[in-house]
PDB file of C-alpha atoms in Angstrom:
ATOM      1  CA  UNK A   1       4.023   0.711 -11.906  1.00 36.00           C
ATOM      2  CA  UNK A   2       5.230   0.893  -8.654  1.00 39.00           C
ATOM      3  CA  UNK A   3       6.352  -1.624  -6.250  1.00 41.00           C
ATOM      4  CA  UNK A   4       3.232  -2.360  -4.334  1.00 40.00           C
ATOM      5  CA  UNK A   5       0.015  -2.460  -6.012  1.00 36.00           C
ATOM      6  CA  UNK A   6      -3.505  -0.799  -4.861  1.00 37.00           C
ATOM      7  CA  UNK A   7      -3.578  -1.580  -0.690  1.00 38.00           C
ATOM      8  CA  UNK A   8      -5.692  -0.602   2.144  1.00 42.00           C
ATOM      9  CA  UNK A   9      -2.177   0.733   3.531  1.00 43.00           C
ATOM     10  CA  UNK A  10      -4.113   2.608   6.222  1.00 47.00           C
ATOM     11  CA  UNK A  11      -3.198   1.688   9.578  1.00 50.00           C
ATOM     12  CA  UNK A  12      -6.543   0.893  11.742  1.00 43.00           C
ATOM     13  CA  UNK A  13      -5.287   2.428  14.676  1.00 43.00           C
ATOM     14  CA  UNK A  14      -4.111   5.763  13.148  1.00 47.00           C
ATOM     15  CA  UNK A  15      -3.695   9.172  15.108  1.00 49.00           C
ATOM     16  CA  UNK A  16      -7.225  10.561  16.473  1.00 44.00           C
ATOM     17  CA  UNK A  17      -8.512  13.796  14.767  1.00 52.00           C
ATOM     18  CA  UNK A  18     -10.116  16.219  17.108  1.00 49.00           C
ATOM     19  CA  UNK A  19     -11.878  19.876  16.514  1.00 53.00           C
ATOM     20  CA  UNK A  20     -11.259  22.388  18.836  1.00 55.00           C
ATOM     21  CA  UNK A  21     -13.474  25.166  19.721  1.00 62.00           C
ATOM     22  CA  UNK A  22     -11.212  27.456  17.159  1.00 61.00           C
ATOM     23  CA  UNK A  23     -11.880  24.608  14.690  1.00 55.00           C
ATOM     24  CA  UNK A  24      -8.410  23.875  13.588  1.00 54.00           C
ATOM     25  CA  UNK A  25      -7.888  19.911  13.793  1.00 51.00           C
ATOM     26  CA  UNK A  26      -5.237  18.114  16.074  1.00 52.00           C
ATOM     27  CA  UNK A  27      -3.898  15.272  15.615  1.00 53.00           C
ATOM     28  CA  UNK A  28      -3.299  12.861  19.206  1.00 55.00           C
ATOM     29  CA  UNK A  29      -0.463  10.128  18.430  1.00 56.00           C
ATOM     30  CA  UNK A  30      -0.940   7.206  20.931  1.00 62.00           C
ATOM     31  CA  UNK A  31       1.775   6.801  22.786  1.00 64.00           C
ATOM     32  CA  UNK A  32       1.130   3.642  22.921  1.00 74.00           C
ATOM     33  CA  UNK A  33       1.317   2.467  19.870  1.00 77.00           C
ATOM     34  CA  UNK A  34       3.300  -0.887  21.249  1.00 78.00           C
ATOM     35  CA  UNK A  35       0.983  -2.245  22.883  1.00 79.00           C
ATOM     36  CA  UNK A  36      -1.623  -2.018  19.201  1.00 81.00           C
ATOM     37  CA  UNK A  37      -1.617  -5.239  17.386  1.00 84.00           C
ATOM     38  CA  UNK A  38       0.181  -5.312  13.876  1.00 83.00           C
ATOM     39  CA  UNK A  39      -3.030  -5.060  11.072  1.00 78.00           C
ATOM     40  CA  UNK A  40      -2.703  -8.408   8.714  1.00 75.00           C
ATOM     41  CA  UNK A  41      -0.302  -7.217   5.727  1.00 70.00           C
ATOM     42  CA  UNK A  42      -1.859  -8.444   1.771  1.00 67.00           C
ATOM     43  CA  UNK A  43       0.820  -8.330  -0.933  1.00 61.00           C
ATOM     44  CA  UNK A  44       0.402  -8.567  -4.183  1.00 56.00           C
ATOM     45  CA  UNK A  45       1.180 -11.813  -6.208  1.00 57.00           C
ATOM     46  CA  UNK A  46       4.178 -10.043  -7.829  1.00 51.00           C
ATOM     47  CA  UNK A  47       6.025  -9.371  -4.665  1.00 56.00           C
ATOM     48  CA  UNK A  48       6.696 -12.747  -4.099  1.00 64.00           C
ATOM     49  CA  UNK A  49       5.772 -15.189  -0.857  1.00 72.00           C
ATOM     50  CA  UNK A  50       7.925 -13.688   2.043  1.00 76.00           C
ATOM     51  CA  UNK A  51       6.980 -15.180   4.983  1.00 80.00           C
ATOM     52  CA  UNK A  52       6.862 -12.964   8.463  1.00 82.00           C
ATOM     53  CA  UNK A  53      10.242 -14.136   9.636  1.00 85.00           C
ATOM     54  CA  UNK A  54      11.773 -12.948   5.890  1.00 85.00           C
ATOM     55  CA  UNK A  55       9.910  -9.537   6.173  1.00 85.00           C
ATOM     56  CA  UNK A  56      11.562  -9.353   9.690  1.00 88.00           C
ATOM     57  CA  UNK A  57      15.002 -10.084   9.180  1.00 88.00           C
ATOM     58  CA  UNK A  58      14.923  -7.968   6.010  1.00 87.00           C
ATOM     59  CA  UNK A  59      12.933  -4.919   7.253  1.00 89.00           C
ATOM     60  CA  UNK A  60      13.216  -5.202  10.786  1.00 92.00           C
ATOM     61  CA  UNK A  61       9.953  -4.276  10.853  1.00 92.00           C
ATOM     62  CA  UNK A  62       6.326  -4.993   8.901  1.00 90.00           C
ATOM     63  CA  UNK A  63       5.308  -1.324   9.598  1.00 90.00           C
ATOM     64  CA  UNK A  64       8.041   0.114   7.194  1.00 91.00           C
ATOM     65  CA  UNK A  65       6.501  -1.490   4.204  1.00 86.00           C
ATOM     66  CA  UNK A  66       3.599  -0.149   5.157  1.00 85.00           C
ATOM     67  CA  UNK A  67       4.936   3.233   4.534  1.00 89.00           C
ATOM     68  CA  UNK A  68       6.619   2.061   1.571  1.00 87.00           C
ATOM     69  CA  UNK A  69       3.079   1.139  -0.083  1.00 84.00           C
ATOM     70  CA  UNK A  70       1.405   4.057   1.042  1.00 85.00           C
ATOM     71  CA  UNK A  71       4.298   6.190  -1.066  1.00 89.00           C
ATOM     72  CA  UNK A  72       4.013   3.884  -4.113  1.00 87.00           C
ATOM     73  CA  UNK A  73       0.171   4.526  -3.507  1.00 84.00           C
ATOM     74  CA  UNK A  74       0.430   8.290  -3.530  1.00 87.00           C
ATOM     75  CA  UNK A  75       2.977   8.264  -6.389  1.00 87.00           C
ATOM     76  CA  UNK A  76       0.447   5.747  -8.493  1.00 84.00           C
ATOM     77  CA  UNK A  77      -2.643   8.102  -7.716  1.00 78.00           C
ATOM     78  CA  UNK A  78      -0.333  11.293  -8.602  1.00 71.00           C
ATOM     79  CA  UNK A  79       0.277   9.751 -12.308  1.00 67.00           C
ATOM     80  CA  UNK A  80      -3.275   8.825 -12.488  1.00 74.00           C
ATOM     81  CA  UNK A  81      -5.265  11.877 -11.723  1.00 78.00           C
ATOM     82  CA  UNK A  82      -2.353  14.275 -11.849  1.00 80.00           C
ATOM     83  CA  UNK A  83      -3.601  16.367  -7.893  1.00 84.00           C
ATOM     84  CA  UNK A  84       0.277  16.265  -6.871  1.00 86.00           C
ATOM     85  CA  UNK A  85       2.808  18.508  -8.186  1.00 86.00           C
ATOM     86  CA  UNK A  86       6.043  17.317  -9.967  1.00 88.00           C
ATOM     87  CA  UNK A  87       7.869  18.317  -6.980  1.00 90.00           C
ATOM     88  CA  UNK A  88       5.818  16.232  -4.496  1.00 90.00           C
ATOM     89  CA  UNK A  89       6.197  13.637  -6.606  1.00 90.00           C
ATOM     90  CA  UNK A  90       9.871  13.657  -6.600  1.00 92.00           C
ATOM     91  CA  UNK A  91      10.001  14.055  -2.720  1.00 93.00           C
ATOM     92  CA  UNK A  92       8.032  10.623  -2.454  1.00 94.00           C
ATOM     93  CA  UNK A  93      10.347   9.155  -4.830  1.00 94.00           C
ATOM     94  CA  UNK A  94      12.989  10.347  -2.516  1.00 95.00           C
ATOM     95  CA  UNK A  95      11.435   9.634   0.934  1.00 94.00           C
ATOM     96  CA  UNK A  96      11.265   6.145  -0.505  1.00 94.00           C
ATOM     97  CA  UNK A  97      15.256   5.725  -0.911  1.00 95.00           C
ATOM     98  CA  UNK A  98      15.785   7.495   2.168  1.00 95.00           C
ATOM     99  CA  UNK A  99      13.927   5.610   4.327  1.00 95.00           C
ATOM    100  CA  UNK A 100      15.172   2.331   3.088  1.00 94.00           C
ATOM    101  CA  UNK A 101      18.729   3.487   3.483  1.00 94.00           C
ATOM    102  CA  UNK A 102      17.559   4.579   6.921  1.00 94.00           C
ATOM    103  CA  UNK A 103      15.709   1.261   7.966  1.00 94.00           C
ATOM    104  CA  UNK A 104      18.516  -0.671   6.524  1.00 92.00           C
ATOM    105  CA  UNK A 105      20.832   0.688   8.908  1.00 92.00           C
ATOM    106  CA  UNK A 106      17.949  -0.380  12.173  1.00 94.00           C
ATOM    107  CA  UNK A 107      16.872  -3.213  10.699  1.00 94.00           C
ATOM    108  CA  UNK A 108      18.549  -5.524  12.836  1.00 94.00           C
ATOM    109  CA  UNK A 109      18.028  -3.596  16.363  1.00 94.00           C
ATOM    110  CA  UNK A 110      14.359  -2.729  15.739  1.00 95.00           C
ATOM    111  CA  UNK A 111      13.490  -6.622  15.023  1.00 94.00           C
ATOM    112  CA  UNK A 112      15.494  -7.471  18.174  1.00 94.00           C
ATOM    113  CA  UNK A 113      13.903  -4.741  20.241  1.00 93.00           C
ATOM    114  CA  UNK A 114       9.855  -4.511  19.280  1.00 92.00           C
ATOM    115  CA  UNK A 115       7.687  -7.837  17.995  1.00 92.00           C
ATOM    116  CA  UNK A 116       6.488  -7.749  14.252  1.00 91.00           C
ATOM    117  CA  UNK A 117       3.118  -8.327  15.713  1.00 91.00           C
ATOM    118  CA  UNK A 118       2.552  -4.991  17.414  1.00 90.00           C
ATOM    119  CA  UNK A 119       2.849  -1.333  15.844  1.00 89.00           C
ATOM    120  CA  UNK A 120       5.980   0.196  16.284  1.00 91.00           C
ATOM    121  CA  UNK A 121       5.955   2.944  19.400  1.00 89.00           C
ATOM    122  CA  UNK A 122       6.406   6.744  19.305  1.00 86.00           C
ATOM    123  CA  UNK A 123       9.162   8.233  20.909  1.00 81.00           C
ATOM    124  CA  UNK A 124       8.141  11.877  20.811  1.00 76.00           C
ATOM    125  CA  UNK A 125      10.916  12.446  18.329  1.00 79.00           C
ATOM    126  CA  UNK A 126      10.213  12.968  14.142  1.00 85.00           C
ATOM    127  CA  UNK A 127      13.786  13.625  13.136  1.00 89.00           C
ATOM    128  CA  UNK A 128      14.633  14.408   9.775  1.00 89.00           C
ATOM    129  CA  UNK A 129      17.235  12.179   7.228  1.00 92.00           C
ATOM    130  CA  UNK A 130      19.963  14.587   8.352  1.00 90.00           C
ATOM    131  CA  UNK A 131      19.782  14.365  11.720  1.00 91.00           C
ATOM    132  CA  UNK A 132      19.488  10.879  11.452  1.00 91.00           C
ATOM    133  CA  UNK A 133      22.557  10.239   9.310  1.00 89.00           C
ATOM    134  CA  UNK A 134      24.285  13.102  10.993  1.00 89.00           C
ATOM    135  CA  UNK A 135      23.804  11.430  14.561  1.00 88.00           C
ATOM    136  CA  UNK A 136      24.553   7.700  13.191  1.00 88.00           C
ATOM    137  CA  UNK A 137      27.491   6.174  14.957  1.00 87.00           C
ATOM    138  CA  UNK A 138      26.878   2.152  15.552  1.00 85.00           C
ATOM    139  CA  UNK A 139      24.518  -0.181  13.067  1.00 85.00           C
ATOM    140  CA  UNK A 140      21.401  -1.178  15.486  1.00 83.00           C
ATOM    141  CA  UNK A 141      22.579   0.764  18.136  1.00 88.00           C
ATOM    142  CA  UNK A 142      20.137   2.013  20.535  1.00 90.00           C
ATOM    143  CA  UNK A 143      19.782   5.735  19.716  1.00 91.00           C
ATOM    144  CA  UNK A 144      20.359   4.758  15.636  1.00 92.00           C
ATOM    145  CA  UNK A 145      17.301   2.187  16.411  1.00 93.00           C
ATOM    146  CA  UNK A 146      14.897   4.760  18.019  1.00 93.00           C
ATOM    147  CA  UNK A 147      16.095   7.643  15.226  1.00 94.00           C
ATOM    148  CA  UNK A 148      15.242   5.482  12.577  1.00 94.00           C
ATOM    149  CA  UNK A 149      11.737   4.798  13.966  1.00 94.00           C
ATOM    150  CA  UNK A 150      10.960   8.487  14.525  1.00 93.00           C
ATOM    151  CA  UNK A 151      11.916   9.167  10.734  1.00 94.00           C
ATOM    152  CA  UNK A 152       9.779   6.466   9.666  1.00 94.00           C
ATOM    153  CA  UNK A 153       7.028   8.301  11.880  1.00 91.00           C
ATOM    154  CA  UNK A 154       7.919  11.729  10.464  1.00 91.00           C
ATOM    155  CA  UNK A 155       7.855  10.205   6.580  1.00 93.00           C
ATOM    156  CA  UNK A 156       4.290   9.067   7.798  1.00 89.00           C
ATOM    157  CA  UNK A 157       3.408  12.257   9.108  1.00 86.00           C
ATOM    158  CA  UNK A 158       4.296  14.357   6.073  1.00 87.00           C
ATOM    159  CA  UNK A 159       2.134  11.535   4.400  1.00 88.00           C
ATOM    160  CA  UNK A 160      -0.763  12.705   6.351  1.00 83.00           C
ATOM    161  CA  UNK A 161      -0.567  15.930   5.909  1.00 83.00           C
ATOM    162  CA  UNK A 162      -0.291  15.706   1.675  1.00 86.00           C
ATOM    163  CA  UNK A 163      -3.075  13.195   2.109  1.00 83.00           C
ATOM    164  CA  UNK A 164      -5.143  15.316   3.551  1.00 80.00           C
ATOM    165  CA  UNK A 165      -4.662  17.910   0.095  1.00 82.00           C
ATOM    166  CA  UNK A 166      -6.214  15.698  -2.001  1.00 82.00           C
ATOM    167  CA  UNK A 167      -9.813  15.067  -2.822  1.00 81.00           C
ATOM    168  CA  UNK A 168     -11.980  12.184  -1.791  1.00 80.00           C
ATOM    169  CA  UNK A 169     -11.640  10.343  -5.021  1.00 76.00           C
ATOM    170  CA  UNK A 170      -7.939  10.490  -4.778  1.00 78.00           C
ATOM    171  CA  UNK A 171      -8.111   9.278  -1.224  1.00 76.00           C
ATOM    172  CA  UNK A 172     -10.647   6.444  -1.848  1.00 75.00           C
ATOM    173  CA  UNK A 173      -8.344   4.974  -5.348  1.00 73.00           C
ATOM    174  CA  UNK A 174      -5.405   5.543  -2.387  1.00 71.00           C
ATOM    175  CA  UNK A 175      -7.114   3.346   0.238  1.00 68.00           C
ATOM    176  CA  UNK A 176      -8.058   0.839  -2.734  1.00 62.00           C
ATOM    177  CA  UNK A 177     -11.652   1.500  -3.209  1.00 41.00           C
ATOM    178  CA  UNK A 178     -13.685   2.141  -5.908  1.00 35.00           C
ATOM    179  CA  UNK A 179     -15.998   4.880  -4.957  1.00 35.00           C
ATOM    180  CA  UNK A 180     -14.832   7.528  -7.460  1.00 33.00           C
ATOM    181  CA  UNK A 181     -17.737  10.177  -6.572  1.00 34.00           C
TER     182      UNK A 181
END
């Protein structure tokens, strides 16, 4: 079982699909995201009673566990009705330690820098884990701060986009709800 049980891990205000004439879907990011308030975060009984202020100074940020629940709720749904290949299930497993290690390393300047009680913003930047490490040069420095964010929005991108492989049942049992089809 993973970490996180069955969660509506869907953020409220996610990225706006719209259809071209040619048909192919884009996806608008808001810019700004900063100014969106923070949707009210339901754990499960088994991960204990953290408090806002613990999440905070752990995480930095309520929006990375977010992320975190939304892989543990892919992996869960993979195991269950078997729609994701071996190999994107060991990516998840992997975009899970990464970005801890990466959010560990922000934790401290993205808490300082952006209230718990507002989404995080979007830089324009989606760097990968080695660019990330490969650019790291100061713990909550400024550039290590905003890198970290735009993995955590590139780990929810590629989240999106295998999301959007699987079929509505998966996707409802994902989002929590019942509605198998």
């Amino acid at each position: 079982m993973a970490i996180f049980a069955p969660l509506p891990v869907r953020l409220p205000h996610g990225p706006v699909e719209r259809d071209p004439t040619d048909g192919r879907a884009i996806r608008v990011l808001p810019m700004n995201r900063h100014l969106i308030p923070m949707p009210e975060i339901r754990f499960p009984r088994h991960f204990g009673q953290m408090t806002m202020p613990q999440i905070v100074s752990a995480y930095g940020h309520p929006e990375y566990l977010l992320q975190q629940a939304r892989i543990a709720a892919l992996i869960d749904t993979a195991a269950e009705i078997g729609e994701l290949t071996d190999r994107d299930v060991i990516m998840l497993q992997d975009l899970t330690d990464l970005l801890a290690i990466v959010i560990r390393k922000a934790s401290g300047g993205i808490a300082s820098r952006w209230s718990h009680k507002y989404l995080l913003p979007i830089f324009g930047t989606f760097p990968s884990f080695d660019e990330v490490q490969g650019s790291f040069q100061v713990r909550d420095g400024r550039q290590e701060v905003y890198d970290a964010i735009g993995f955590l929005h590139s780990v929810s991108v590629h989240l999106d986009r295998l999301e959007a492989t699987l079929s509505p049942a998966s996707k409802a049992l994902i989002a929590g709800g019942c509605d198998h089809g």
